[in-house]
mmCIF file of C-alpha atoms in Angstrom:
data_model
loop_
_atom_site.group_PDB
_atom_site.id
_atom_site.type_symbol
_atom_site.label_atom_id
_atom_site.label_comp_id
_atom_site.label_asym_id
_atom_site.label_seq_id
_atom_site.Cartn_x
_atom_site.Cartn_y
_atom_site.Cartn_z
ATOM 1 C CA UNK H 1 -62.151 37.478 -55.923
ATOM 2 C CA UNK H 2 -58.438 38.197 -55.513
ATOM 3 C CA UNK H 3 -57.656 36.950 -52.320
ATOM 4 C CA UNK H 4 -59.333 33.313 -53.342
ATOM 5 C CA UNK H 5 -56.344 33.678 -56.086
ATOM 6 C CA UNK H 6 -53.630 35.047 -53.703
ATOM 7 C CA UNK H 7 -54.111 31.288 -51.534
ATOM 8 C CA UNK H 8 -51.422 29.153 -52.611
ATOM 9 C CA UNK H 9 -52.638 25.375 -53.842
ATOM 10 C CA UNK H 10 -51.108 22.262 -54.404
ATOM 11 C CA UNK H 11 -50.804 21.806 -50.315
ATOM 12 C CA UNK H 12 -48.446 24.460 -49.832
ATOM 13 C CA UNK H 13 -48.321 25.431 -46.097
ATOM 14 C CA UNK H 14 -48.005 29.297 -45.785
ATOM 15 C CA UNK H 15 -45.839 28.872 -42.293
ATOM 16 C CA UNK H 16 -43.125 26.548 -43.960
ATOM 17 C CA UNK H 17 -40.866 29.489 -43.838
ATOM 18 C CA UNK H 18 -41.391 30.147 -40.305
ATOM 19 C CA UNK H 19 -40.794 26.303 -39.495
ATOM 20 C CA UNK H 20 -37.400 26.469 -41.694
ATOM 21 C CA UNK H 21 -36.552 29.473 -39.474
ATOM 22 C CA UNK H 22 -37.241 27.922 -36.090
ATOM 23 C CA UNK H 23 -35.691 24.271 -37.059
ATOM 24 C CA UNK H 24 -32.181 26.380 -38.334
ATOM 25 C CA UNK H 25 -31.927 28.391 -34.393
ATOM 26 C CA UNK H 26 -33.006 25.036 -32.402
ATOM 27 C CA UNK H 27 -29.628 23.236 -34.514
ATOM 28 C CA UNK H 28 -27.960 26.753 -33.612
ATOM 29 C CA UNK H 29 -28.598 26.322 -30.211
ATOM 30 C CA UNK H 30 -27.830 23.152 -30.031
ATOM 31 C CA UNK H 31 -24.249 23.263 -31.652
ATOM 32 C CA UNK H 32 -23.828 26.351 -29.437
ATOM 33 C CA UNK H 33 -24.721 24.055 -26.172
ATOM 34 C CA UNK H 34 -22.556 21.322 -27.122
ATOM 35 C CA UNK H 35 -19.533 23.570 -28.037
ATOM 36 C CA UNK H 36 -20.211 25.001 -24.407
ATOM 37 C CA UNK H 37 -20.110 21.400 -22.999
ATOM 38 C CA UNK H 38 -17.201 20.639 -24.401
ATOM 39 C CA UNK H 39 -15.053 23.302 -23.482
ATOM 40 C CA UNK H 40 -16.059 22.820 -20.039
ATOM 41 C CA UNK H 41 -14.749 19.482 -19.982
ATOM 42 C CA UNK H 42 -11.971 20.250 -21.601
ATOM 43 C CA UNK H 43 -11.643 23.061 -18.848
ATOM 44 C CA UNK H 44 -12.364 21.050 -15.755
ATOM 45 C CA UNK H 45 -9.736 18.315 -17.218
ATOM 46 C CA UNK H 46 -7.115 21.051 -17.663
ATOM 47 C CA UNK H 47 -7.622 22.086 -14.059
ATOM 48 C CA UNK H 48 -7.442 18.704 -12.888
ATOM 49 C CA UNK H 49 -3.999 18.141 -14.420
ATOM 50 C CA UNK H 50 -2.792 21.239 -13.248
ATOM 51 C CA UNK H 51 -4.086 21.059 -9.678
ATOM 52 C CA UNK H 52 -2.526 16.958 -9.829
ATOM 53 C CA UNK H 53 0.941 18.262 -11.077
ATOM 54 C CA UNK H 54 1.367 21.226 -8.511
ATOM 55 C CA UNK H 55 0.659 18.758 -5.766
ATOM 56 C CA UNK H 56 3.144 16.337 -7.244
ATOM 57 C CA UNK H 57 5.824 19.198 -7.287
ATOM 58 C CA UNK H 58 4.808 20.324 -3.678
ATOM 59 C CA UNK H 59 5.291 17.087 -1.846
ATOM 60 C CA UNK H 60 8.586 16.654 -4.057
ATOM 61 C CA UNK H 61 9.664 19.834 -3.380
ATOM 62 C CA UNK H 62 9.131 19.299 0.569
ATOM 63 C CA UNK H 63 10.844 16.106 0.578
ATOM 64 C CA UNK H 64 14.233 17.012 -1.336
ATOM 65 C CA UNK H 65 14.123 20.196 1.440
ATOM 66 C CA UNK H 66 13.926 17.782 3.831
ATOM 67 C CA UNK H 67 16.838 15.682 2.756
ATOM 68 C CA UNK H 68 18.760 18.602 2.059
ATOM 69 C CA UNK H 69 18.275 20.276 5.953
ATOM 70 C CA UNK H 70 19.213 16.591 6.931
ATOM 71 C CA UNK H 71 23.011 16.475 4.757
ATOM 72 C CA UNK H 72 23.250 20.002 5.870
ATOM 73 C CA UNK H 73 23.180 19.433 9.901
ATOM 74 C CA UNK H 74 24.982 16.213 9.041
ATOM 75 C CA UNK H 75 28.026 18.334 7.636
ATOM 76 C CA UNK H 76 27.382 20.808 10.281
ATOM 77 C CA UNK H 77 28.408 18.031 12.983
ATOM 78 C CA UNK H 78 31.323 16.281 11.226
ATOM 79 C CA UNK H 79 33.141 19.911 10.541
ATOM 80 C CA UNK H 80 32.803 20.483 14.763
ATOM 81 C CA UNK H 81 33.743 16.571 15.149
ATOM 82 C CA UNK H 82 37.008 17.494 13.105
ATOM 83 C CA UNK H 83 38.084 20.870 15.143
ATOM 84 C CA UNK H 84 37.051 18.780 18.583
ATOM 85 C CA UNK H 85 39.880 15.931 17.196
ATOM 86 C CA UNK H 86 42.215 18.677 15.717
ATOM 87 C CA UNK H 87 41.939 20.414 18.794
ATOM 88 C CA UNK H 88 42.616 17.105 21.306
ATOM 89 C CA UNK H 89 45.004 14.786 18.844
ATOM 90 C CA UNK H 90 44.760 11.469 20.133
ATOM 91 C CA UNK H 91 44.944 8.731 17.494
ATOM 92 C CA UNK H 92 45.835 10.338 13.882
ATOM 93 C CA UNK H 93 44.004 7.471 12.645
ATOM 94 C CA UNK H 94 41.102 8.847 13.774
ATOM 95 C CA UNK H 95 41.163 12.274 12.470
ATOM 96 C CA UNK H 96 41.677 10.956 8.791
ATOM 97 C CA UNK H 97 38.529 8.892 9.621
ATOM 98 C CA UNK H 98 36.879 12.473 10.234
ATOM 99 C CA UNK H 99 38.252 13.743 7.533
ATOM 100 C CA UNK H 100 37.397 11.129 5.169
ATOM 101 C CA UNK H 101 34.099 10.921 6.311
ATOM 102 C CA UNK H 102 33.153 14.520 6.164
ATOM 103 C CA UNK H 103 34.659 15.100 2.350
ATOM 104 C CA UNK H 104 32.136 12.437 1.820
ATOM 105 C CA UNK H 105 29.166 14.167 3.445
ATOM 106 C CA UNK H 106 30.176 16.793 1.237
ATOM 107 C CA UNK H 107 30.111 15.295 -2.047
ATOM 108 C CA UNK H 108 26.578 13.987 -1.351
ATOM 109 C CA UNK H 109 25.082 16.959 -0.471
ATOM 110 C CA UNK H 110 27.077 18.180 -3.737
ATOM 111 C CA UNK H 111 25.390 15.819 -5.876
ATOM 112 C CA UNK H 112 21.592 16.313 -4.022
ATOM 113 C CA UNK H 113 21.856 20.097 -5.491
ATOM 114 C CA UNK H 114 22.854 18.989 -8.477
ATOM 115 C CA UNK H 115 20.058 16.916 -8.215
ATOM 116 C CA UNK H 116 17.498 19.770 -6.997
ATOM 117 C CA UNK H 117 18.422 22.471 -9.560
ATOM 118 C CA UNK H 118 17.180 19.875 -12.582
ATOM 119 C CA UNK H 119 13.654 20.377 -10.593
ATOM 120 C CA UNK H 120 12.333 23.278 -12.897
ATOM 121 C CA UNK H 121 8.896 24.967 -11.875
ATOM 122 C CA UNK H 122 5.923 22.945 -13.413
ATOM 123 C CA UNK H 123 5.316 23.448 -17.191
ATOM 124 C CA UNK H 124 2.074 24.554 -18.552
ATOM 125 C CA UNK H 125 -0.484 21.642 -18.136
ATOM 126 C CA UNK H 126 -1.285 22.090 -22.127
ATOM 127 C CA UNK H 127 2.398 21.903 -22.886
ATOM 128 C CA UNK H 128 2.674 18.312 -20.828
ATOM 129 C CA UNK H 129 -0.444 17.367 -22.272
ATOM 130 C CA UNK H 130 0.413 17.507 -25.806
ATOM 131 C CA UNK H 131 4.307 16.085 -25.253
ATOM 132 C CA UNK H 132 2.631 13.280 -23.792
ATOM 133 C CA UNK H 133 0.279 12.281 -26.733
ATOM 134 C CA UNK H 134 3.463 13.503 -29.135
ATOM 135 C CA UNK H 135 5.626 10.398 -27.304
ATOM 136 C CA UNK H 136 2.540 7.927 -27.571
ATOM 137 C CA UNK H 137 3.556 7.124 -24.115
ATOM 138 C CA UNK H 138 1.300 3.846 -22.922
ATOM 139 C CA UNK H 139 1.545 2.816 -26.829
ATOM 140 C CA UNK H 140 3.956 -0.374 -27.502
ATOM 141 C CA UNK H 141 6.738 0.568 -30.440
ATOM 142 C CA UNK H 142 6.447 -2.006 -33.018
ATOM 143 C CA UNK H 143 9.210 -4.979 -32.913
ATOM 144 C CA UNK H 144 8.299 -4.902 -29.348
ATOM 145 C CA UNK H 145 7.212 -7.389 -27.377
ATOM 146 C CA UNK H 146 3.904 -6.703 -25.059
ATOM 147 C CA UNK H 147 5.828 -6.727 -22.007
ATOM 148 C CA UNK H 148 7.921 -3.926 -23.280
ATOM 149 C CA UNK H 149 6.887 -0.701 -23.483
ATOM 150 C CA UNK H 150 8.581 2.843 -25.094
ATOM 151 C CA UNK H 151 11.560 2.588 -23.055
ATOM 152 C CA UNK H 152 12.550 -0.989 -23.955
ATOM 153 C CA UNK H 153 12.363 -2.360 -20.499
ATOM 154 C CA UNK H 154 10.342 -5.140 -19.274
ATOM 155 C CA UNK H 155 8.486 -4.594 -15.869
ATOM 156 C CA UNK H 156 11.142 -7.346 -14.492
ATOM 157 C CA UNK H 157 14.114 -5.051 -15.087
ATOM 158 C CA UNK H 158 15.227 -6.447 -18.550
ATOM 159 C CA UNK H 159 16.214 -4.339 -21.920
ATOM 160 C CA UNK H 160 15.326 -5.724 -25.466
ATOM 161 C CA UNK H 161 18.090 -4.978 -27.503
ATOM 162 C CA UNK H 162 18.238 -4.802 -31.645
ATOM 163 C CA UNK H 163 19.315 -8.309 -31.771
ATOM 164 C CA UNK H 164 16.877 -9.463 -29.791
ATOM 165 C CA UNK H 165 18.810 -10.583 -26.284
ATOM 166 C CA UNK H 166 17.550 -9.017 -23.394
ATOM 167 C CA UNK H 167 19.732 -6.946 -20.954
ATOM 168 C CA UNK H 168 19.194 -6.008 -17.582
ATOM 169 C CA UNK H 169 18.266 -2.290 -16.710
ATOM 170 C CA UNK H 170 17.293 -0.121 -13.588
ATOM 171 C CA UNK H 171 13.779 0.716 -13.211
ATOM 172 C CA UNK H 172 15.251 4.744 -13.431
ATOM 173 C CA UNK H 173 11.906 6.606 -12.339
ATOM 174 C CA UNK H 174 12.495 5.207 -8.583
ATOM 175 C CA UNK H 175 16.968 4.487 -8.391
ATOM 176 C CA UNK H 176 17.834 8.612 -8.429
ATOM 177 C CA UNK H 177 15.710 9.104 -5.087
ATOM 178 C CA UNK H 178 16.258 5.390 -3.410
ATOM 179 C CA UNK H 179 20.085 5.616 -4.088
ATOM 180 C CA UNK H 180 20.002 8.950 -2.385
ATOM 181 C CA UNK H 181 18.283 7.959 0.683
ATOM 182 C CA UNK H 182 20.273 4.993 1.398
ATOM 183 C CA UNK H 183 23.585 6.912 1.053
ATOM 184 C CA UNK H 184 22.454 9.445 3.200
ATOM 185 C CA UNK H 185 21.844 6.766 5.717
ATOM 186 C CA UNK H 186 24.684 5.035 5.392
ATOM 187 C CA UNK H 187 26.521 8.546 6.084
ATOM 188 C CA UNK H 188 24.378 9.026 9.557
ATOM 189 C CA UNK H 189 24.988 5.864 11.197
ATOM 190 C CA UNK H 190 29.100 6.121 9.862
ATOM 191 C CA UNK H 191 29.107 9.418 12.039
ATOM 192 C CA UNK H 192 26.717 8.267 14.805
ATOM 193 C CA UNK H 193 29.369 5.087 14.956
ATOM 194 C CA UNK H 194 31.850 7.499 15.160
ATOM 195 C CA UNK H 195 30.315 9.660 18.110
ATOM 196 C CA UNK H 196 29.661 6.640 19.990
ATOM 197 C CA UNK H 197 33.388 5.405 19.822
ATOM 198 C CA UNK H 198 34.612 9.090 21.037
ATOM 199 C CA UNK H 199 32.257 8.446 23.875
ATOM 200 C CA UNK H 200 30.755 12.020 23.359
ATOM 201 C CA UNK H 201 26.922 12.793 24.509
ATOM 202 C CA UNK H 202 23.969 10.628 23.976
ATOM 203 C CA UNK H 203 21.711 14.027 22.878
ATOM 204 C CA UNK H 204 24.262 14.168 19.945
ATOM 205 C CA UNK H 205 23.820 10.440 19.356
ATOM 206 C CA UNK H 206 19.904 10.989 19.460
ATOM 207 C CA UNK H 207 20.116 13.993 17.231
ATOM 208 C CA UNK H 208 21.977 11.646 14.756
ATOM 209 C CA UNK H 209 19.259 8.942 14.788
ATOM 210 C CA UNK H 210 16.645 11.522 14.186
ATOM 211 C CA UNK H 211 17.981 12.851 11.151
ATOM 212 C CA UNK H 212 18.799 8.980 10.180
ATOM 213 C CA UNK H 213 14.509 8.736 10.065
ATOM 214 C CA UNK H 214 14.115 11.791 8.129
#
């Protein structure tokens, strides 16, 4: 009987093959599923960055706008404040005060351009991402203490340097903007002073104080 002889012995299951088969697409599909999991992470993390950093440039964006529209009105009065003394001279005194004043007005708005046109449109969020891991940023250089991190500064203010002695240092991610705003205020109330001692309206003098809170 040839098909008692065609029966394979020794326990040999005739669907082993089949099994083999199935077994290889369920890892298939498995790899493929976590390959697809992965890249959506990787995805929705990418998106997440990028949405985070144009919001970041948006509000920063809006606020140096602001400042700017403020230093630009500001000039705007002290050039009619010097015609209105040029044009009744009084106390000569007084118009160099003008004068003085306004060059100064000037330069700041001057160096809050300067300041602006380093703002460059926000790099790719894969670019960022992979200059950040290049720096090790959050990583502690060796020969460094634990309270100092990449840029050699404590969180108190204080620089380690290669002899060990510690120097003091300006915590630089927050001085450009602070020192801006506090010069720009210091500019308002010099010219609101000023309007006040030529006794000229109150609307300018409220005008002044606005763009003081800006």
């Amino acid at each position: 009987m040839a098909w008692v002889k065609a029966i394979p012995s020794g326990g040999e299951d005739v669907f082993d093959e089949d099994v083999d088969d199935l077994n290889l697409e369920q890892k298939e599909w498995k790899c493929n599923m976590e390959k697809r999991v992965k890249d959506g992470y990787r995805d929705g993390v990418d998106t997440g960055k990028g949405s985070s950093l144009q919001r970041g440039f948006n509000i920063g964006y809006r606020e140096g706008a602001t400042r700017m529209v403020a230093i630009g009105q500001l000039k705007g009065i002290m050039s009619a404040l010097q015609w209105w003394c040029q044009l009744k001279p009084s106390d000569p005194n007084r118009l160099t005060s003008v004068r003085q004043l306004l060059q100064s007005v000037i330069k700041q708005e001057e160096s809050m351009l300067e300041g602006l046109s380093m703002v460059e449109q926000p790099a790719n969020v894969g670019d960022i991402t992979e200059i950040i891991e290049d720096m090790g940023m959050g990583q502690p250089k060796s020969g460094c203490s634990d309270s100092f991190g990449d840029t050699g500064c404590s969180r108190t203010g204080e620089q380690q340097g290669d002899s060990g002695t510690r120097k003091s240092c300006g915590l630089l991610s927050s001085a450009p903007s602070s020192t801006a705003e506090q010069t720009l205020a210091q500019l308002v109330k010099s010219c609101a002073d000023l309007v006040e001692e030529l006794g000229l309206p109150e609307e300018l003098l409220h005008h002044l104080h606005q763009l003081g809170s800006t």
